[in-house]
Amino acid sequence: GGSDKKVAPIEVKNIEAEEAALDKILCDGCSGNAKRSVLSSQFKEGSLWYNLIESGMEIVWFNDRYPHSEIVYGIAIQEKMKRICVFFRGTVNLNNWGHNLMRHRVAFPNPVQEEYPEREDTVMIHNGFSKYLFFKRRDNNKSKYDEIVEKICEIGKEKFSDHCGDFTVVVTGHSLGGALATIFGLYASADERLPHSNPVRLFTYASPYVAGQAFANAFRHQEESKKLVHARIYNKKDLVAHIPANMVPKESGAPYEHNGIGIELKPGKGKMPRYTRVKEYSGRWGSIGRAYKNNFLVHLPWPGKIGFLHSLAEYQDRVFEAKEQSKDDKIGCVCLECAYKICPYNL
């Protein structure tokens, strides 16, 4: 009762080529550059994995012990650049959504001890995001924040001992991961356990609001002190970048404020990103204008586009498009530090 279907011949040459590539990667005598070249050749040029391999990034730690109840994060190193990168996962389950939808804010100690204008002893942070980072476990009485910092120090001493443990901390994340990265970035920039010869470099994608005015003031002080730089990247009309609801017309300021350099990515070829910085406006008319611009309804896309505009794939496409465009446009070819010098303030 068997059928006589023809089976496609196996491409022996392809298998042999892949085995040869694997042997080269596993060879102890093969240099790091050669291994990287072989690995990247297995992926499409310009793809996420191709760029990750070519960057020299090596993932050295990944924590997903309790993926349904705790944050998931990883740590990578870039030895040539002396960088340690922390990356946070975004929203994937109901527990994540439960934390995202918490509306109220909670007071936490201001991590910046130096005096600066309008400094407050506490900063107000979104309850859901802060719980993930600062809630202390019962078994070891440690928060995720402390766990990550200790791991960074351990990796730094092991990998960069020739440089007295000196390295640059880079933090990144998408959506919920971007919110966690923003909070972590500020606290890391003031943490004496970490080296501060270079500013903490923070790159967030589609991050919602995370904290209020006191947090923003501390954040700006760290930026002005060259201890922190932040590229807050978001797609035009991505709803998540404009929530929680933040449209309160009060002279004292809205409940939440974004931080860093805002980089708005627009769809289509030839569209350069828009760079902005948040400045707190005083006075009645300034508060009304701020409330209007912060209103998420103004940024609401068509319902069918909400998920698409927030997706990692769309962010990747727009980032690569902006990168290609900047090659032909000197205005668009701006490093993060330079953006702080030329970027206008906006609402």
mmCIF file of C-alpha atoms in Angstrom:
data_model
loop_
_atom_site.group_PDB
_atom_site.id
_atom_site.type_symbol
_atom_site.label_atom_id
_atom_site.label_comp_id
_atom_site.label_asym_id
_atom_site.label_seq_id
_atom_site.Cartn_x
_atom_site.Cartn_y
_atom_site.Cartn_z
ATOM 1 C CA GLY A 1 0.000 0.000 0.000
ATOM 2 C CA GLY A 2 3.036 2.397 -0.161
ATOM 3 C CA SER A 3 3.145 5.260 -2.664
ATOM 4 C CA ASP A 4 5.835 5.804 -5.282
ATOM 5 C CA LYS A 5 6.420 9.524 -4.559
ATOM 6 C CA LYS A 6 9.766 10.857 -5.697
ATOM 7 C CA VAL A 7 11.994 12.190 -2.953
ATOM 8 C CA ALA A 8 14.029 15.308 -3.763
ATOM 9 C CA PRO A 9 17.769 14.591 -3.703
ATOM 10 C CA ILE A 10 19.685 15.947 -0.737
ATOM 11 C CA GLU A 11 22.065 18.787 -1.543
ATOM 12 C CA VAL A 12 25.276 17.075 -0.438
ATOM 13 C CA LYS A 13 27.420 20.089 -1.354
ATOM 14 C CA ASN A 14 25.422 22.392 0.949
ATOM 15 C CA ILE A 15 25.714 19.943 3.851
ATOM 16 C CA GLU A 16 29.452 19.617 3.306
ATOM 17 C CA ALA A 17 29.828 23.407 3.205
ATOM 18 C CA GLU A 18 27.884 23.804 6.451
ATOM 19 C CA GLU A 19 29.945 21.083 8.153
ATOM 20 C CA ALA A 20 33.160 22.768 7.008
ATOM 21 C CA ALA A 21 31.927 26.108 8.372
ATOM 22 C CA LEU A 22 31.028 24.488 11.705
ATOM 23 C CA ASP A 23 34.459 22.847 11.928
ATOM 24 C CA LYS A 24 36.085 26.236 11.379
ATOM 25 C CA ILE A 25 33.982 27.882 14.075
ATOM 26 C CA LEU A 26 34.841 25.150 16.595
ATOM 27 C CA CYS A 27 38.536 25.127 15.709
ATOM 28 C CA ASP A 28 40.617 26.425 18.633
ATOM 29 C CA GLY A 29 43.267 27.799 16.280
ATOM 30 C CA CYS A 30 40.778 29.921 14.340
ATOM 31 C CA SER A 31 40.873 33.650 15.175
ATOM 32 C CA GLY A 32 37.863 35.483 16.536
ATOM 33 C CA ASN A 33 37.534 37.558 13.351
ATOM 34 C CA ALA A 34 37.606 34.449 11.177
ATOM 35 C CA LYS A 35 34.961 32.736 13.299
ATOM 36 C CA ARG A 36 32.804 35.856 13.179
ATOM 37 C CA SER A 37 33.135 36.020 9.380
ATOM 38 C CA VAL A 38 32.082 32.380 9.013
ATOM 39 C CA LEU A 39 29.131 32.814 11.374
ATOM 40 C CA SER A 40 27.837 35.980 9.714
ATOM 41 C CA SER A 41 28.056 34.344 6.271
ATOM 42 C CA GLN A 42 25.267 31.982 7.350
ATOM 43 C CA PHE A 43 22.806 34.909 7.598
ATOM 44 C CA LYS A 44 21.446 37.471 5.168
ATOM 45 C CA GLU A 45 23.486 40.670 5.062
ATOM 46 C CA GLY A 46 21.705 43.416 6.982
ATOM 47 C CA SER A 47 19.594 40.981 9.030
ATOM 48 C CA LEU A 48 19.406 41.216 12.809
ATOM 49 C CA TRP A 49 21.621 38.164 13.380
ATOM 50 C CA TYR A 50 24.132 39.275 10.741
ATOM 51 C CA ASN A 51 24.531 42.690 12.363
ATOM 52 C CA LEU A 52 24.706 41.182 15.851
ATOM 53 C CA ILE A 53 27.538 38.841 14.848
ATOM 54 C CA GLU A 54 29.420 41.505 12.890
ATOM 55 C CA SER A 55 29.243 43.888 15.853
ATOM 56 C CA GLY A 56 31.354 41.464 17.867
ATOM 57 C CA MET A 57 28.669 41.107 20.542
ATOM 58 C CA GLU A 58 28.859 37.905 22.582
ATOM 59 C CA ILE A 59 26.013 36.902 24.895
ATOM 60 C CA VAL A 60 27.586 35.784 28.190
ATOM 61 C CA TRP A 61 24.591 35.672 30.542
ATOM 62 C CA PHE A 62 20.864 35.094 30.153
ATOM 63 C CA ASN A 63 18.335 34.981 32.967
ATOM 64 C CA ASP A 64 14.872 33.555 32.369
ATOM 65 C CA ARG A 65 14.567 31.581 35.617
ATOM 66 C CA TYR A 66 10.951 32.630 36.169
ATOM 67 C CA PRO A 67 9.829 33.965 32.758
ATOM 68 C CA HIS A 68 6.151 34.213 33.737
ATOM 69 C CA SER A 69 6.616 36.220 36.928
ATOM 70 C CA GLU A 70 9.969 38.045 36.663
ATOM 71 C CA ILE A 71 11.749 40.088 34.045
ATOM 72 C CA VAL A 72 13.841 38.323 31.442
ATOM 73 C CA TYR A 73 17.185 39.913 30.669
ATOM 74 C CA GLY A 74 20.552 39.105 29.174
ATOM 75 C CA ILE A 75 24.078 40.476 29.251
ATOM 76 C CA ALA A 76 26.424 40.664 26.262
ATOM 77 C CA ILE A 77 29.972 41.922 25.882
ATOM 78 C CA GLN A 78 31.777 43.703 23.053
ATOM 79 C CA GLU A 79 35.402 43.140 23.973
ATOM 80 C CA LYS A 80 36.960 45.326 21.285
ATOM 81 C CA MET A 81 34.892 48.353 22.393
ATOM 82 C CA LYS A 82 35.120 47.434 26.109
ATOM 83 C CA ARG A 83 31.342 47.423 26.476
ATOM 84 C CA ILE A 84 28.938 45.409 28.592
ATOM 85 C CA CYS A 85 25.378 45.509 27.287
ATOM 86 C CA VAL A 86 22.249 44.720 29.320
ATOM 87 C CA PHE A 87 19.106 43.971 27.332
ATOM 88 C CA PHE A 88 15.575 43.554 28.661
ATOM 89 C CA ARG A 89 12.768 41.532 27.096
ATOM 90 C CA GLY A 90 9.476 43.231 26.220
ATOM 91 C CA THR A 91 5.886 42.194 26.902
ATOM 92 C CA VAL A 92 5.015 38.564 26.081
ATOM 93 C CA ASN A 93 2.576 37.280 28.740
ATOM 94 C CA LEU A 94 -0.352 38.234 30.976
ATOM 95 C CA ASN A 95 1.886 38.953 33.947
ATOM 96 C CA ASN A 96 3.733 41.526 31.840
ATOM 97 C CA TRP A 97 0.441 43.110 30.815
ATOM 98 C CA GLY A 98 -0.695 43.209 34.421
ATOM 99 C CA HIS A 99 2.392 45.244 35.338
ATOM 100 C CA ASN A 100 2.058 47.449 32.240
ATOM 101 C CA LEU A 101 -1.527 48.407 33.111
ATOM 102 C CA MET A 102 -0.789 49.550 36.658
ATOM 103 C CA ARG A 103 -1.602 53.278 36.648
ATOM 104 C CA HIS A 104 -0.281 54.675 39.914
ATOM 105 C CA ARG A 105 3.271 55.725 40.779
ATOM 106 C CA VAL A 106 5.426 54.837 43.782
ATOM 107 C CA ALA A 107 8.151 56.885 45.500
ATOM 108 C CA PHE A 108 11.724 55.522 45.427
ATOM 109 C CA PRO A 109 14.962 57.054 46.748
ATOM 110 C CA ASN A 110 16.586 59.440 44.312
ATOM 111 C CA PRO A 111 19.756 57.635 43.137
ATOM 112 C CA VAL A 112 21.564 60.927 42.441
ATOM 113 C CA GLN A 113 23.093 62.208 45.679
ATOM 114 C CA GLU A 114 24.645 65.386 44.261
ATOM 115 C CA GLU A 115 22.799 68.653 44.674
ATOM 116 C CA TYR A 116 21.174 70.174 41.585
ATOM 117 C CA PRO A 117 18.285 72.594 40.964
ATOM 118 C CA GLU A 118 14.888 71.238 42.043
ATOM 119 C CA ARG A 119 16.384 68.042 43.458
ATOM 120 C CA GLU A 120 14.016 65.914 45.532
ATOM 121 C CA ASP A 121 14.884 63.048 47.860
ATOM 122 C CA THR A 122 12.448 60.711 46.129
ATOM 123 C CA VAL A 123 11.385 60.109 42.537
ATOM 124 C CA MET A 124 7.969 58.853 41.424
ATOM 125 C CA ILE A 125 8.155 55.752 39.199
ATOM 126 C CA HIS A 126 5.447 53.671 37.506
ATOM 127 C CA ASN A 127 4.485 50.959 40.000
ATOM 128 C CA GLY A 128 4.460 48.043 37.547
ATOM 129 C CA PHE A 129 7.875 48.739 36.055
ATOM 130 C CA SER A 130 9.496 49.536 39.398
ATOM 131 C CA LYS A 131 8.224 46.285 40.924
ATOM 132 C CA TYR A 132 10.058 44.267 38.310
ATOM 133 C CA LEU A 133 13.378 45.974 39.090
ATOM 134 C CA PHE A 134 13.254 46.815 42.802
ATOM 135 C CA PHE A 135 11.047 44.164 44.425
ATOM 136 C CA LYS A 136 13.268 42.047 46.710
ATOM 137 C CA ARG A 137 13.145 38.268 46.466
ATOM 138 C CA ARG A 138 12.359 36.315 49.629
ATOM 139 C CA ASP A 139 15.100 33.719 49.147
ATOM 140 C CA ASN A 140 18.071 36.120 48.889
ATOM 141 C CA ASN A 141 16.601 39.536 49.746
ATOM 142 C CA LYS A 142 17.992 40.912 46.483
ATOM 143 C CA SER A 143 16.263 42.985 43.835
ATOM 144 C CA LYS A 144 16.689 42.311 40.129
ATOM 145 C CA TYR A 145 18.486 45.633 39.855
ATOM 146 C CA ASP A 146 21.141 44.568 42.386
ATOM 147 C CA GLU A 147 21.399 41.124 40.818
ATOM 148 C CA ILE A 148 22.121 42.643 37.398
ATOM 149 C CA VAL A 149 24.635 45.208 38.711
ATOM 150 C CA GLU A 150 26.542 42.514 40.614
ATOM 151 C CA LYS A 151 26.619 40.347 37.483
ATOM 152 C CA ILE A 152 27.910 43.259 35.396
ATOM 153 C CA CYS A 153 30.717 43.863 37.926
ATOM 154 C CA GLU A 154 31.620 40.165 37.939
ATOM 155 C CA ILE A 155 31.778 40.015 34.131
ATOM 156 C CA GLY A 156 33.674 43.302 33.958
ATOM 157 C CA LYS A 157 36.406 42.106 36.326
ATOM 158 C CA GLU A 158 36.741 38.839 34.417
ATOM 159 C CA LYS A 159 36.710 40.212 30.863
ATOM 160 C CA PHE A 160 38.390 43.590 31.307
ATOM 161 C CA SER A 161 40.912 42.944 34.082
ATOM 162 C CA ASP A 162 43.679 44.286 31.806
ATOM 163 C CA HIS A 163 41.920 47.653 31.898
ATOM 164 C CA CYS A 164 41.405 47.686 35.675
ATOM 165 C CA GLY A 165 37.826 46.585 35.191
ATOM 166 C CA ASP A 166 37.022 49.755 33.239
ATOM 167 C CA PHE A 167 34.223 49.414 30.682
ATOM 168 C CA THR A 168 31.159 51.187 29.309
ATOM 169 C CA VAL A 169 27.671 50.063 30.304
ATOM 170 C CA VAL A 170 25.101 49.954 27.485
ATOM 171 C CA VAL A 171 21.409 49.320 28.237
ATOM 172 C CA THR A 172 18.626 48.584 25.763
ATOM 173 C CA GLY A 173 15.111 47.196 25.472
ATOM 174 C CA HIS A 174 11.868 47.344 23.477
ATOM 175 C CA SER A 175 8.453 48.317 24.891
ATOM 176 C CA LEU A 176 8.359 47.035 28.499
ATOM 177 C CA GLY A 177 12.061 46.332 28.045
ATOM 178 C CA GLY A 178 12.582 49.974 27.087
ATOM 179 C CA ALA A 179 10.815 51.146 30.245
ATOM 180 C CA LEU A 180 12.976 48.878 32.416
ATOM 181 C CA ALA A 181 16.108 50.021 30.561
ATOM 182 C CA THR A 182 15.256 53.695 31.219
ATOM 183 C CA ILE A 183 14.918 53.160 34.970
ATOM 184 C CA PHE A 184 17.979 50.917 35.108
ATOM 185 C CA GLY A 185 20.008 53.452 33.096
ATOM 186 C CA LEU A 186 19.426 56.307 35.540
ATOM 187 C CA TYR A 187 20.207 54.211 38.624
ATOM 188 C CA ALA A 188 23.276 52.642 36.991
ATOM 189 C CA SER A 189 24.620 56.099 36.081
ATOM 190 C CA ALA A 190 24.750 56.958 39.804
ATOM 191 C CA ASP A 191 25.813 53.525 41.119
ATOM 192 C CA GLU A 192 29.266 53.629 42.726
ATOM 193 C CA ARG A 193 29.780 49.919 42.060
ATOM 194 C CA LEU A 194 30.040 50.621 38.317
ATOM 195 C CA PRO A 195 32.815 52.507 36.486
ATOM 196 C CA HIS A 196 31.941 56.023 35.282
ATOM 197 C CA SER A 197 34.868 56.990 33.051
ATOM 198 C CA ASN A 198 32.302 56.904 30.215
ATOM 199 C CA PRO A 199 28.588 57.710 30.367
ATOM 200 C CA VAL A 200 26.021 54.940 30.558
ATOM 201 C CA ARG A 201 24.677 54.579 27.013
ATOM 202 C CA LEU A 202 20.935 53.969 26.858
ATOM 203 C CA PHE A 203 18.999 52.965 23.712
ATOM 204 C CA THR A 204 15.281 52.344 24.100
ATOM 205 C CA TYR A 205 12.671 51.411 21.523
ATOM 206 C CA ALA A 206 8.929 52.048 21.885
ATOM 207 C CA SER A 207 9.260 52.813 25.580
ATOM 208 C CA PRO A 208 6.159 54.046 27.401
ATOM 209 C CA TYR A 209 6.349 56.747 30.064
ATOM 210 C CA VAL A 210 8.099 55.484 33.199
ATOM 211 C CA ALA A 211 8.316 58.288 35.773
ATOM 212 C CA GLY A 212 7.523 61.854 36.752
ATOM 213 C CA GLN A 213 9.158 65.266 37.018
ATOM 214 C CA ALA A 214 11.612 64.538 39.857
ATOM 215 C CA PHE A 215 12.937 61.512 37.943
ATOM 216 C CA ALA A 216 13.265 63.664 34.806
ATOM 217 C CA ASN A 217 15.195 66.347 36.712
ATOM 218 C CA ALA A 218 17.619 63.731 38.056
ATOM 219 C CA PHE A 219 17.929 62.258 34.565
ATOM 220 C CA ARG A 220 18.746 65.665 33.048
ATOM 221 C CA HIS A 221 21.359 66.300 35.733
ATOM 222 C CA GLN A 222 23.101 63.025 34.868
ATOM 223 C CA GLU A 223 23.007 63.943 31.185
ATOM 224 C CA GLU A 224 24.494 67.381 31.870
ATOM 225 C CA SER A 225 27.162 65.747 34.079
ATOM 226 C CA LYS A 226 28.173 63.484 31.150
ATOM 227 C CA LYS A 227 27.202 60.376 33.102
ATOM 228 C CA LEU A 228 24.269 59.311 30.937
ATOM 229 C CA VAL A 229 23.138 59.568 27.305
ATOM 230 C CA HIS A 230 19.810 58.293 26.044
ATOM 231 C CA ALA A 231 18.424 57.720 22.540
ATOM 232 C CA ARG A 232 14.660 57.195 22.954
ATOM 233 C CA ILE A 233 13.624 55.749 19.602
ATOM 234 C CA TYR A 234 9.962 55.458 18.662
ATOM 235 C CA ASN A 235 7.894 55.019 15.504
ATOM 236 C CA LYS A 236 5.564 57.800 14.490
ATOM 237 C CA LYS A 237 2.018 56.889 15.615
ATOM 238 C CA ASP A 238 3.217 54.081 17.894
ATOM 239 C CA LEU A 239 0.601 54.309 20.630
ATOM 240 C CA VAL A 240 2.746 52.630 23.303
ATOM 241 C CA ALA A 241 5.233 55.528 23.282
ATOM 242 C CA HIS A 242 2.410 57.837 24.477
ATOM 243 C CA ILE A 243 0.957 55.847 27.372
ATOM 244 C CA PRO A 244 0.015 55.728 30.273
ATOM 245 C CA ALA A 245 -2.527 58.530 29.883
ATOM 246 C CA ASN A 246 -0.628 61.732 30.548
ATOM 247 C CA MET A 247 -2.848 64.619 29.504
ATOM 248 C CA VAL A 248 -3.301 66.605 32.729
ATOM 249 C CA PRO A 249 -3.260 70.401 32.099
ATOM 250 C CA LYS A 250 -1.535 71.462 35.317
ATOM 251 C CA GLU A 251 1.156 74.094 35.723
ATOM 252 C CA SER A 252 3.032 71.753 38.043
ATOM 253 C CA GLY A 253 3.538 69.332 35.174
ATOM 254 C CA ALA A 254 2.064 66.105 33.859
ATOM 255 C CA PRO A 255 2.286 62.891 35.935
ATOM 256 C CA TYR A 256 4.844 61.445 33.500
ATOM 257 C CA GLU A 257 7.674 62.835 31.409
ATOM 258 C CA HIS A 258 9.886 61.239 28.762
ATOM 259 C CA ASN A 259 13.672 61.455 28.983
ATOM 260 C CA GLY A 260 16.680 61.743 26.701
ATOM 261 C CA ILE A 261 16.797 62.523 22.983
ATOM 262 C CA GLY A 262 13.546 61.557 21.284
ATOM 263 C CA ILE A 263 14.147 60.076 17.824
ATOM 264 C CA GLU A 264 10.926 59.693 15.846
ATOM 265 C CA LEU A 265 11.180 57.243 12.944
ATOM 266 C CA LYS A 266 8.898 57.945 9.991
ATOM 267 C CA PRO A 267 7.712 55.421 7.386
ATOM 268 C CA GLY A 268 8.934 55.400 3.800
ATOM 269 C CA LYS A 269 12.225 55.986 2.055
ATOM 270 C CA GLY A 270 13.871 59.369 2.231
ATOM 271 C CA LYS A 271 12.257 60.316 5.547
ATOM 272 C CA MET A 272 14.817 61.484 8.067
ATOM 273 C CA PRO A 273 14.201 60.933 11.812
ATOM 274 C CA ARG A 274 12.960 63.853 13.909
ATOM 275 C CA TYR A 275 15.084 64.700 16.963
ATOM 276 C CA THR A 276 13.497 66.341 20.033
ATOM 277 C CA ARG A 277 14.179 66.908 23.716
ATOM 278 C CA VAL A 278 11.573 67.282 26.425
ATOM 279 C CA LYS A 279 11.460 70.549 28.303
ATOM 280 C CA GLU A 280 9.062 71.210 31.139
ATOM 281 C CA TYR A 281 6.977 74.293 30.393
ATOM 282 C CA SER A 282 5.564 76.526 33.101
ATOM 283 C CA GLY A 283 2.456 78.642 32.953
ATOM 284 C CA ARG A 284 -1.107 77.970 32.022
ATOM 285 C CA TRP A 285 -0.785 77.983 28.229
ATOM 286 C CA GLY A 286 2.333 75.864 28.324
ATOM 287 C CA SER A 287 0.553 73.250 30.452
ATOM 288 C CA ILE A 288 -2.424 73.167 28.054
ATOM 289 C CA GLY A 289 -0.127 72.723 25.059
ATOM 290 C CA ARG A 290 1.770 69.981 26.853
ATOM 291 C CA ALA A 291 -1.455 68.164 27.760
ATOM 292 C CA TYR A 292 -2.573 68.270 24.117
ATOM 293 C CA LYS A 293 0.699 66.904 22.769
ATOM 294 C CA ASN A 294 0.839 64.232 25.459
ATOM 295 C CA ASN A 295 -2.707 63.093 24.674
ATOM 296 C CA PHE A 296 -2.403 59.551 23.318
ATOM 297 C CA LEU A 297 -5.564 60.076 21.241
ATOM 298 C CA VAL A 298 -3.637 62.559 19.078
ATOM 299 C CA HIS A 299 -1.169 59.771 18.265
ATOM 300 C CA LEU A 300 -3.765 57.034 17.794
ATOM 301 C CA PRO A 301 -3.232 55.039 14.541
ATOM 302 C CA TRP A 302 -5.819 53.028 12.662
ATOM 303 C CA PRO A 303 -6.795 50.043 14.898
ATOM 304 C CA GLY A 304 -5.332 47.546 12.460
ATOM 305 C CA LYS A 305 -1.963 49.311 12.563
ATOM 306 C CA ILE A 306 -1.403 49.353 16.347
ATOM 307 C CA GLY A 307 0.434 46.021 16.532
ATOM 308 C CA PHE A 308 2.311 46.597 13.283
ATOM 309 C CA LEU A 309 3.677 50.014 14.299
ATOM 310 C CA HIS A 310 4.826 48.620 17.651
ATOM 311 C CA SER A 311 6.464 45.467 16.285
ATOM 312 C CA LEU A 312 10.194 44.825 16.482
ATOM 313 C CA ALA A 313 10.260 44.017 12.770
ATOM 314 C CA GLU A 314 8.909 47.456 11.832
ATOM 315 C CA TYR A 315 11.368 49.147 14.190
ATOM 316 C CA GLN A 316 14.231 47.229 12.639
ATOM 317 C CA ASP A 317 13.144 48.182 9.113
ATOM 318 C CA ARG A 318 12.851 51.883 9.987
ATOM 319 C CA VAL A 319 16.176 51.976 11.833
ATOM 320 C CA PHE A 320 17.960 50.394 8.853
ATOM 321 C CA GLU A 321 16.193 52.752 6.437
ATOM 322 C CA ALA A 322 17.219 55.780 8.507
ATOM 323 C CA LYS A 323 20.769 54.451 8.615
ATOM 324 C CA GLU A 324 20.884 54.098 4.821
ATOM 325 C CA GLN A 325 19.401 57.555 4.347
ATOM 326 C CA SER A 326 21.957 59.134 6.673
ATOM 327 C CA LYS A 327 24.786 57.975 4.387
ATOM 328 C CA ASP A 328 23.584 60.489 1.782
ATOM 329 C CA ASP A 329 22.499 63.206 4.205
ATOM 330 C CA LYS A 330 25.032 64.845 6.536
ATOM 331 C CA ILE A 331 22.215 66.233 8.679
ATOM 332 C CA GLY A 332 21.040 62.719 9.455
ATOM 333 C CA CYS A 333 24.508 61.418 10.266
ATOM 334 C CA VAL A 334 24.534 62.452 13.923
ATOM 335 C CA CYS A 335 26.188 60.625 16.819
ATOM 336 C CA LEU A 336 24.275 60.528 20.084
ATOM 337 C CA GLU A 337 26.622 62.912 21.894
ATOM 338 C CA CYS A 338 26.381 65.418 19.005
ATOM 339 C CA ALA A 339 22.587 65.170 19.063
ATOM 340 C CA TYR A 340 22.604 66.621 22.571
ATOM 341 C CA LYS A 341 24.378 69.732 21.267
ATOM 342 C CA ILE A 342 22.158 70.427 18.267
ATOM 343 C CA CYS A 343 18.782 69.034 19.334
ATOM 344 C CA PRO A 344 16.026 71.608 20.023
ATOM 345 C CA TYR A 345 13.766 71.402 23.037
ATOM 346 C CA ASN A 346 10.163 70.446 22.407
ATOM 347 C CA LEU A 347 7.109 69.475 24.407
#
